[in-house]
Short mmCIF file of N, CA and C in Angstrom, two decimals:
data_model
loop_
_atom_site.label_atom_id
_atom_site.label_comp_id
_atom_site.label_asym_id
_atom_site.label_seq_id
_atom_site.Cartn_x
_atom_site.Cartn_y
_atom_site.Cartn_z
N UNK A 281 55.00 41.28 35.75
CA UNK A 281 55.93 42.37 35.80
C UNK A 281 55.40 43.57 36.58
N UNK A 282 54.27 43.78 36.44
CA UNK A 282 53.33 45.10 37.47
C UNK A 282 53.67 44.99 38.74
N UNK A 283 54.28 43.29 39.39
CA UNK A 283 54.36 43.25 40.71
C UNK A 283 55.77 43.95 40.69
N UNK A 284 56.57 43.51 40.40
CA UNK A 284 58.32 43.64 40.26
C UNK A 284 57.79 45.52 40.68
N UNK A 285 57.38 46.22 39.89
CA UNK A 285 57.53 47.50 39.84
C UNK A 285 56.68 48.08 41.18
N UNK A 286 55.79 47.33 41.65
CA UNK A 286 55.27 47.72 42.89
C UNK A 286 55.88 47.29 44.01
N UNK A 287 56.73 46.45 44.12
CA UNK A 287 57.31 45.93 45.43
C UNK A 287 58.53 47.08 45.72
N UNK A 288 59.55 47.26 45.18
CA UNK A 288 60.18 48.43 45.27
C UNK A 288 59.56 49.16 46.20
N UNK A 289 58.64 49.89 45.46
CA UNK A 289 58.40 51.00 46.25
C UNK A 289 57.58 50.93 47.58
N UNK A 290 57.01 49.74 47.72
CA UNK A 290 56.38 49.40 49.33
C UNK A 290 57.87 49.07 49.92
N UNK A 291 58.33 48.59 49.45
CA UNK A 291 59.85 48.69 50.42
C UNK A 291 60.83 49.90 50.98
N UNK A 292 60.42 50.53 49.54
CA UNK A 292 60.84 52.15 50.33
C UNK A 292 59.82 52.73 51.20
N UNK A 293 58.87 52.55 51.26
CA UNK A 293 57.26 52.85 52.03
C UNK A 293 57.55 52.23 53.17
N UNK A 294 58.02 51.11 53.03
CA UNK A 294 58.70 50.70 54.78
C UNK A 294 59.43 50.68 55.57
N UNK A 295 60.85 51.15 54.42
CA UNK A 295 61.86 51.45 55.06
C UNK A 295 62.23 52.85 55.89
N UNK A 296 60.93 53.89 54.99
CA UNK A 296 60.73 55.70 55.58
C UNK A 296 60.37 55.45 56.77
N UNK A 297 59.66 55.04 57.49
CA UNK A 297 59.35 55.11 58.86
C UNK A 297 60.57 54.69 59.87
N UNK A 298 60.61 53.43 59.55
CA UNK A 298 61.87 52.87 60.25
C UNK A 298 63.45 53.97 60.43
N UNK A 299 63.82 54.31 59.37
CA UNK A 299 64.79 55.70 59.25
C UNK A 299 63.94 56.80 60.09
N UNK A 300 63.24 57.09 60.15
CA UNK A 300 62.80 58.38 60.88
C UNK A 300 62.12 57.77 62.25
N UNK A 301 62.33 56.79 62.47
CA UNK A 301 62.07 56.13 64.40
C UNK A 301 63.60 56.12 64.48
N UNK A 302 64.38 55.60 63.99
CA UNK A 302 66.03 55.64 63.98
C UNK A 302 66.55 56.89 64.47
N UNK A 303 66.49 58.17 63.20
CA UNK A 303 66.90 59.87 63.68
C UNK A 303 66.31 60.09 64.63
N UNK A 304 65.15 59.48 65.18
CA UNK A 304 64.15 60.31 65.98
C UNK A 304 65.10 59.71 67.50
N UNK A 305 65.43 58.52 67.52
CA UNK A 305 66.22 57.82 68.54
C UNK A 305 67.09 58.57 69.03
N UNK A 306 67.75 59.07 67.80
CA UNK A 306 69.33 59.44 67.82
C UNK A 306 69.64 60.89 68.38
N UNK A 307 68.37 61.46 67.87
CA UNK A 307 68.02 63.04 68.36
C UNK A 307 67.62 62.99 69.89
N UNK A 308 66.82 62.38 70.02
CA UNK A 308 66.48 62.21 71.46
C UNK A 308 67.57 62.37 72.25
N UNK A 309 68.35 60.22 72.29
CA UNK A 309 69.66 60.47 73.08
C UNK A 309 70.04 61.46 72.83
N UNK A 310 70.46 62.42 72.01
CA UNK A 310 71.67 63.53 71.99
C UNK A 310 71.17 64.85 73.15
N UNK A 311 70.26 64.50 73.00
CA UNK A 311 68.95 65.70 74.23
C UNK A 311 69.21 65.46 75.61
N UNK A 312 69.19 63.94 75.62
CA UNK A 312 69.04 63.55 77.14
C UNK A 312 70.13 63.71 77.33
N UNK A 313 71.69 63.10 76.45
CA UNK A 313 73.06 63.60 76.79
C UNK A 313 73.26 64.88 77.12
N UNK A 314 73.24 65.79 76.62
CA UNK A 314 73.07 67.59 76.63
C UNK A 314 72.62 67.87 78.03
N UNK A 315 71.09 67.06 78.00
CA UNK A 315 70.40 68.04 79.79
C UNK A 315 71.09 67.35 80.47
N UNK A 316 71.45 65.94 80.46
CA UNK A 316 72.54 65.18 81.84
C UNK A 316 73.52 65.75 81.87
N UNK A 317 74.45 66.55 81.36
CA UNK A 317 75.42 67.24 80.97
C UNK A 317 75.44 68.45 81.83
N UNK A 318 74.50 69.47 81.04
CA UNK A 318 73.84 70.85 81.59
C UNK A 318 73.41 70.58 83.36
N UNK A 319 73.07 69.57 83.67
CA UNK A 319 72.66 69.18 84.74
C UNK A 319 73.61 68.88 85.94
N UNK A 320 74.71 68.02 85.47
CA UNK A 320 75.57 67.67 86.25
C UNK A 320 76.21 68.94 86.45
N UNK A 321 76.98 69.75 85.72
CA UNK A 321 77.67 70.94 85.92
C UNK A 321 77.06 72.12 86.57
N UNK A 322 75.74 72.46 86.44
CA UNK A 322 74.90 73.08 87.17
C UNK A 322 74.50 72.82 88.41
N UNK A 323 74.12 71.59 88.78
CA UNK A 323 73.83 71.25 90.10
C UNK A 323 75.05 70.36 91.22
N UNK A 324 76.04 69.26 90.73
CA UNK A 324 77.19 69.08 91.24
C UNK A 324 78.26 70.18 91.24
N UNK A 325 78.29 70.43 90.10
CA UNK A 325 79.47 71.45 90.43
C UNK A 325 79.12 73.25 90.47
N UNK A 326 78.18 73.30 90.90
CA UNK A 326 77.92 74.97 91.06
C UNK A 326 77.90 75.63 89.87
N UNK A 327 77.62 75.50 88.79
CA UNK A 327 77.56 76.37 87.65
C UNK A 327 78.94 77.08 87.94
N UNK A 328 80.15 76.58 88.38
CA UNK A 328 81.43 77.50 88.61
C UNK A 328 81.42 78.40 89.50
N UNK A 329 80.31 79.15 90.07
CA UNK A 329 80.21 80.17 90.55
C UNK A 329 81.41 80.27 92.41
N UNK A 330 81.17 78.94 92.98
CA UNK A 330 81.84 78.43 93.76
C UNK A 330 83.00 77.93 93.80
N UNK A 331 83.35 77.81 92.10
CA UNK A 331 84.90 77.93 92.47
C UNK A 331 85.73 79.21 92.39
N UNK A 332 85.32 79.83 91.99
CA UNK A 332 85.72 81.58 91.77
C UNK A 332 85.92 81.49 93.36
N UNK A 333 87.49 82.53 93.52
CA UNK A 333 87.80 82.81 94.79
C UNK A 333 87.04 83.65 95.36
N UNK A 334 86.56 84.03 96.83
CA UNK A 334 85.65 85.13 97.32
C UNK A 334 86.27 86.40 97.47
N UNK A 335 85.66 87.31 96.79
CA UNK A 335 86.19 88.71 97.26
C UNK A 335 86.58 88.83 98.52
N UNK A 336 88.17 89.41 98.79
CA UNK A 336 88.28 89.75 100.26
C UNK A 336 87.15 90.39 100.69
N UNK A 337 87.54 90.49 102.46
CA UNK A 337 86.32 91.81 102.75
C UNK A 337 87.69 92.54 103.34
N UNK A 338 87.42 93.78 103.04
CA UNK A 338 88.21 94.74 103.72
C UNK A 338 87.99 94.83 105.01
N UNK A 339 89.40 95.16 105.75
CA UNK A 339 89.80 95.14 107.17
C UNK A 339 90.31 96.47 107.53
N UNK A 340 91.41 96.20 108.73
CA UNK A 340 91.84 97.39 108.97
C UNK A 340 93.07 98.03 108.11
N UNK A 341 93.30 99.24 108.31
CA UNK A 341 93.99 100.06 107.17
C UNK A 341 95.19 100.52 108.53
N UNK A 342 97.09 100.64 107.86
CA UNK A 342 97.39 100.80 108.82
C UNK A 342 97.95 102.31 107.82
N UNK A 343 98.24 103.53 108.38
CA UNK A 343 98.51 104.51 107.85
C UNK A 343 99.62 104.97 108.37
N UNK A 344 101.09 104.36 107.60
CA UNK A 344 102.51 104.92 107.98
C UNK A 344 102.70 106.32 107.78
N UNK A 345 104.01 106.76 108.83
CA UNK A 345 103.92 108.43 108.59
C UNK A 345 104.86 108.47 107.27
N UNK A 346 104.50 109.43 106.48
CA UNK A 346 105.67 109.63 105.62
C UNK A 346 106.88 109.62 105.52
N UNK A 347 107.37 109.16 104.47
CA UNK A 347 108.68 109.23 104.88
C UNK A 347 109.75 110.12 103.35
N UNK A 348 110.72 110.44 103.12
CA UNK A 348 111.47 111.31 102.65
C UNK A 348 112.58 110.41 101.81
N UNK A 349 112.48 110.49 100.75
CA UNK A 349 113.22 109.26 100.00
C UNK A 349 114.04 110.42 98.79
N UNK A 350 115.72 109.61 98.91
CA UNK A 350 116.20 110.78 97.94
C UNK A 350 116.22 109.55 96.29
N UNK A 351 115.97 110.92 95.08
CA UNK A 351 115.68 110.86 93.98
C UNK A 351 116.90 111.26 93.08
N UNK A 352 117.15 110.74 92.06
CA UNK A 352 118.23 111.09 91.50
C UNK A 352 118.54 112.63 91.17
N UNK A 353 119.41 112.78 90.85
CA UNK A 353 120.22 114.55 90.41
C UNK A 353 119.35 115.41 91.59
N UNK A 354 120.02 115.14 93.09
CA UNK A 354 119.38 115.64 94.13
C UNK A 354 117.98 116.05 94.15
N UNK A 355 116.90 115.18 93.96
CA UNK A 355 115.87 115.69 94.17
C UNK A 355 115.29 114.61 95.11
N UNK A 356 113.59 115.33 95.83
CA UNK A 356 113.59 114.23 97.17
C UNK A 356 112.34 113.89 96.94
N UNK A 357 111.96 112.80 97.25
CA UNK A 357 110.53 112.45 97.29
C UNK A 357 109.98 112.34 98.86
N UNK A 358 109.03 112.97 99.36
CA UNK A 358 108.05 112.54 100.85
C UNK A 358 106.72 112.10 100.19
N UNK A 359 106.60 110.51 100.45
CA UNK A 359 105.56 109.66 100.34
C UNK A 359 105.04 109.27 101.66
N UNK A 360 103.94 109.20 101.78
CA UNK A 360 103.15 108.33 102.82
C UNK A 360 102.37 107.05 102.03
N UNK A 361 102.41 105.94 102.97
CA UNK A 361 101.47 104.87 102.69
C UNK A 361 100.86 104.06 103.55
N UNK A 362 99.59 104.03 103.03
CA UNK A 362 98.54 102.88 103.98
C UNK A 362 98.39 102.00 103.14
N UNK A 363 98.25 100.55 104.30
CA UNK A 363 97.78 99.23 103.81
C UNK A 363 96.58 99.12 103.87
N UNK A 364 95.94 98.64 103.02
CA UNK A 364 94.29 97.88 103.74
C UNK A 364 94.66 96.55 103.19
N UNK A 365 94.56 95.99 104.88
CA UNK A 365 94.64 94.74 104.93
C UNK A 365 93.13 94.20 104.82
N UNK A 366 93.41 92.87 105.00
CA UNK A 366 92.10 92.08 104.63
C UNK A 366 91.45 91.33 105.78
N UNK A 367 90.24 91.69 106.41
CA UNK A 367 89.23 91.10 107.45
C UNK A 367 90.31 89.76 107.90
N UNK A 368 90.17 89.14 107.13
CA UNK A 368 90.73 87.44 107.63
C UNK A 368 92.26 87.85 108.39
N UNK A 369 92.84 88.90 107.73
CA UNK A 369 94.69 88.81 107.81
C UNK A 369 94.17 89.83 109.16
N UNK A 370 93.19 90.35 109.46
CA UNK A 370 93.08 91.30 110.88
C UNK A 370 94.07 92.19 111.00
N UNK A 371 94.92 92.79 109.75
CA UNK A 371 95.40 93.81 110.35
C UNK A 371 96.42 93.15 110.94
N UNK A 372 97.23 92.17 110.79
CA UNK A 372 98.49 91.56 111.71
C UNK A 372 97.99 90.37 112.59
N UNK A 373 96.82 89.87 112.65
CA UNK A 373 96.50 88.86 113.52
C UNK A 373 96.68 89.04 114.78
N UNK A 374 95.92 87.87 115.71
CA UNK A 374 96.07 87.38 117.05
C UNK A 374 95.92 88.78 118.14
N UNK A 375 95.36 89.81 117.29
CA UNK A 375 94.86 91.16 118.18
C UNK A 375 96.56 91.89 118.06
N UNK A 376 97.54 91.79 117.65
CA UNK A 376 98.50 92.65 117.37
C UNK A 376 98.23 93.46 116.41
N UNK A 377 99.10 94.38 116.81
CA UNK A 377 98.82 95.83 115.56
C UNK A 377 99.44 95.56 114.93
N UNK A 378 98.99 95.84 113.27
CA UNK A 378 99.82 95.63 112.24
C UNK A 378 100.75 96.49 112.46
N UNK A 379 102.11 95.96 111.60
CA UNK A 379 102.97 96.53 111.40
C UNK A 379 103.50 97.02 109.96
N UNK A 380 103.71 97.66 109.50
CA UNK A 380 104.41 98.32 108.13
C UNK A 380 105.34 98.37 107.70
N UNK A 381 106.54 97.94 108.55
CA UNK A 381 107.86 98.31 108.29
C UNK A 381 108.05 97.09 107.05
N UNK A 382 107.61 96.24 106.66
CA UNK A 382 108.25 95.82 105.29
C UNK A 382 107.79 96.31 104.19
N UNK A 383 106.57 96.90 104.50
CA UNK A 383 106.32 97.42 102.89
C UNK A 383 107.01 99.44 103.09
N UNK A 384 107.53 99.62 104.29
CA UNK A 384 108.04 101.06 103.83
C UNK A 384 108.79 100.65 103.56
N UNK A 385 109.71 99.13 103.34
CA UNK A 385 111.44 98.56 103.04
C UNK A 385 111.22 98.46 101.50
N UNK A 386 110.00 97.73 101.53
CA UNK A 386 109.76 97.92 99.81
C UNK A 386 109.74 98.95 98.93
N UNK A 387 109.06 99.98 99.74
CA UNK A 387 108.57 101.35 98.86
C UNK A 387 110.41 101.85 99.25
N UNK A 388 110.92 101.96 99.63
CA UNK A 388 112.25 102.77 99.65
C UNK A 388 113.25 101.96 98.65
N UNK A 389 112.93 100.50 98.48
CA UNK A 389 113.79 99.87 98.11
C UNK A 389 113.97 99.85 96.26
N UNK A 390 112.29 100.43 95.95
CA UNK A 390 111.39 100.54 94.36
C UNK A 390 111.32 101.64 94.18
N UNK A 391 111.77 103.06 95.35
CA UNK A 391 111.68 104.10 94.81
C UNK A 391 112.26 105.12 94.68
N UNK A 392 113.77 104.64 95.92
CA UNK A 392 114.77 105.49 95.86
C UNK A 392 115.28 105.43 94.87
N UNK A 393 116.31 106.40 94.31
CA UNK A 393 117.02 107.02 93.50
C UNK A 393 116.43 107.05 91.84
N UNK A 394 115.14 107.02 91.95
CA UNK A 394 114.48 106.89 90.72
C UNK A 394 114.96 108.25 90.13
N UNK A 395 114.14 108.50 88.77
CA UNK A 395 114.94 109.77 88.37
C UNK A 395 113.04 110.05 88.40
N UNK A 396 113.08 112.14 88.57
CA UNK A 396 112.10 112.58 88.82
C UNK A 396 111.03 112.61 87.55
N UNK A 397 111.65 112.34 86.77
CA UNK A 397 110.02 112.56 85.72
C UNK A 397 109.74 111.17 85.49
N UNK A 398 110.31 109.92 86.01
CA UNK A 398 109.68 108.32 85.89
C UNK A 398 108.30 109.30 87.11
N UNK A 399 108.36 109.39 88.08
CA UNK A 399 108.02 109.79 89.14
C UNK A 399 106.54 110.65 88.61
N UNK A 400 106.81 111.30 87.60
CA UNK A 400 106.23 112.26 87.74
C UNK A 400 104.70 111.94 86.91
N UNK A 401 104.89 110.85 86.07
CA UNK A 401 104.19 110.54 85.05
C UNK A 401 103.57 109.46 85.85
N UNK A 402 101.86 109.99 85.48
CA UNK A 402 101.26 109.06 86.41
C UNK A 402 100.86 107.88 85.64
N UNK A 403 101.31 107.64 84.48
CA UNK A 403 101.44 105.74 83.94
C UNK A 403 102.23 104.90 84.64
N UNK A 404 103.43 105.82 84.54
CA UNK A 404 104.43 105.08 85.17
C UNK A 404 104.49 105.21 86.44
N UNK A 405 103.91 105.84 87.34
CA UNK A 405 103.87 106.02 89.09
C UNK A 405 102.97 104.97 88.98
N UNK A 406 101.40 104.46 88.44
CA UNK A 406 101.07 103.48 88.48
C UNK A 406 101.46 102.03 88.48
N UNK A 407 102.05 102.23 87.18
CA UNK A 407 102.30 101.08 86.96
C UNK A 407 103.89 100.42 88.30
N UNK A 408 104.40 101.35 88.86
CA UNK A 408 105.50 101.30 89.90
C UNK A 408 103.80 100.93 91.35
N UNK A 409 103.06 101.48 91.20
CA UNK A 409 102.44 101.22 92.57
C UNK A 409 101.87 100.01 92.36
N UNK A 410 101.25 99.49 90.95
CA UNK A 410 100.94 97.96 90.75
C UNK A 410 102.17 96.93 91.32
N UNK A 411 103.33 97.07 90.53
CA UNK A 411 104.39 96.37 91.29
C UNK A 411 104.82 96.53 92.67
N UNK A 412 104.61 97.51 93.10
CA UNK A 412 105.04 97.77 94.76
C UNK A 412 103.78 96.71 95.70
N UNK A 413 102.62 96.84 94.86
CA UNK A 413 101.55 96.01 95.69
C UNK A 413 101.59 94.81 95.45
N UNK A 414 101.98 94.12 94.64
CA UNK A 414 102.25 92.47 94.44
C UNK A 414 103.38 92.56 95.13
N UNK A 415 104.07 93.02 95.42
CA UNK A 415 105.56 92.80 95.78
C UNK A 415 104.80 92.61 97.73
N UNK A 416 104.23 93.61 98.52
CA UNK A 416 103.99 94.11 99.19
C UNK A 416 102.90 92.51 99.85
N UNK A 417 102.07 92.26 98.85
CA UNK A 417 101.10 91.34 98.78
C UNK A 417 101.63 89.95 99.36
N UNK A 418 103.38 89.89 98.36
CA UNK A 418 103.80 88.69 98.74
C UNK A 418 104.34 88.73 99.79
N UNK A 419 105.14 89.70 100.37
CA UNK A 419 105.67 89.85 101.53
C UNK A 419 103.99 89.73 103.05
N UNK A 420 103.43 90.17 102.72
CA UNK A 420 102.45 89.75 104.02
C UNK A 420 101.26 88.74 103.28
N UNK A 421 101.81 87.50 102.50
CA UNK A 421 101.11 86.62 102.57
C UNK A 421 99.69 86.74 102.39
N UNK A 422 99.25 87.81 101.18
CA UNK A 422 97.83 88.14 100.59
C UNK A 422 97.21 88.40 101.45
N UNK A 423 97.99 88.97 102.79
CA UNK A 423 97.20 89.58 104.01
C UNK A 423 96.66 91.25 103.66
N UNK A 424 97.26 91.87 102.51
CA UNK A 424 96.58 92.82 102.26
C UNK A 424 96.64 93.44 100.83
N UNK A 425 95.51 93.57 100.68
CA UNK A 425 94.42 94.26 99.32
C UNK A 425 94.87 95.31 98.92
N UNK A 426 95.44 96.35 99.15
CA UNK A 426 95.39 97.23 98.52
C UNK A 426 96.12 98.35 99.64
N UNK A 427 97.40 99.30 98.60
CA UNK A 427 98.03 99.92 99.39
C UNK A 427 97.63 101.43 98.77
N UNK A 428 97.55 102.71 99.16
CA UNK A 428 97.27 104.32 99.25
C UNK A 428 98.61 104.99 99.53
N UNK A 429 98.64 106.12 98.29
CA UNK A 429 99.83 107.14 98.60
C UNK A 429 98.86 107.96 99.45
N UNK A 430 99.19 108.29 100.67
CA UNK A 430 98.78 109.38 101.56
C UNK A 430 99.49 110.59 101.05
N UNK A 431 100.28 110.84 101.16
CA UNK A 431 101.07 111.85 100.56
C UNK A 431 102.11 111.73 99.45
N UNK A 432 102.40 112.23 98.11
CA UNK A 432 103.23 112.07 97.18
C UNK A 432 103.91 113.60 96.79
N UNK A 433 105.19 114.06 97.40
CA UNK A 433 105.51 115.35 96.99
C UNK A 433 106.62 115.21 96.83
N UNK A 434 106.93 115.74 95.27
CA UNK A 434 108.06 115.31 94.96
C UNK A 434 109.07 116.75 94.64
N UNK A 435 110.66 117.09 95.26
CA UNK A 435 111.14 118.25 95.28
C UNK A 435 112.42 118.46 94.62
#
C-alpha cells in the first residue's frame, strides 16, 4: 500500500514539468505572433505614417479687389478676398494666372443679403468663412488651401 500512495505523486512530479514546457510553448508562440505582427505593420506598411495625406505646400496667393455686397435693411458690406492656392494647383496651372471670379460668385452668392449682426459676430462670420472655403475648395478642385478677408467693412 506505501507504493499506491507514492506513485500518485511522482505522477504529479511528472506531469509539472510537462504543463510548464506546454505554457512556456504557448507564451512563446503568442510573442513571436505579436513581433511578426508589430513587424509587418511597421516595416510593410509604414507604421501609417505614409498613408496620411501630405500637407499641401503653399503656392501663389491671388488677391481680388474688393468688392461691395448689399446686406439686408439697406446696409452694405465691402469685402476683399485672397486665395492661397496650393504649389501643385500653381495658382491656375500651365503658367496662367489664376483667376477668382468663382469664388467672388461664391462669396456674393453666401453673403449677400445676409442680415448685419449674422455678419457681425465673429462665430458666425467664421463659421460662414469655413463654409465659403469648402464650397470654394470644391469649385477649384482642392486647388486651394485657404482663403483671407483682405478687407471686411460693414455699413
Amino acid at each position: 500500500m506505501a507504493t499506491t500512495t507514492k506513485a500518485p505523486a511522482a505522477d504529479e512530479a511528472a506531469e509539472a514539468p510537462k504543463k510548464s514546457k506546454k505554457m512556456l510553448f504557448i507564451v512563446v508562440g503568442l510573442v513571436v505572433v505579436v513581433v511578426a505582427a508589430a513587424a509587418y505593420f511597421l516595416l510593410l506598411k509604414g507604421g501609417g505614417e505614409e498613408e496620411k495625406e501630405a500637407e499641401p505646400v503653399p503656392g501663389a496667393v491671388l488677391v481680388n479687389e474688393p468688392i461691395t455686397l448689399n446686406l439686408a435693411d439697406g446696409h452694405y458690406l465691402k469685402v476683399g478676398l485672397a486665395l492661397q492656392f496650393t504649389e501643385e494647383a500653381g495658382g491656375g496651372g500651365h503658367g496662367a494666372s489664376p483667376d477668382g471670379s468663382q469664388a467672388l460668385d461664391r462669396l456674393i452668392e453666401q453673403f449677400s443679403n445676409r442680415p448685419v449682426g449674422e455678419l457681425s459676430s465673429p462665430e458666425s462670420r467664421e463659421k460662414l468663412k469655413e463654409h465659403l472655403l469648402e464650397e470654394i475648395k470644391h469649385d477649384y478642385h482642392d486647388g486651394v488651401m485657404d482663403i483671407y478677408f483682405t478687407e471686411f467693412v460693414i455699413q
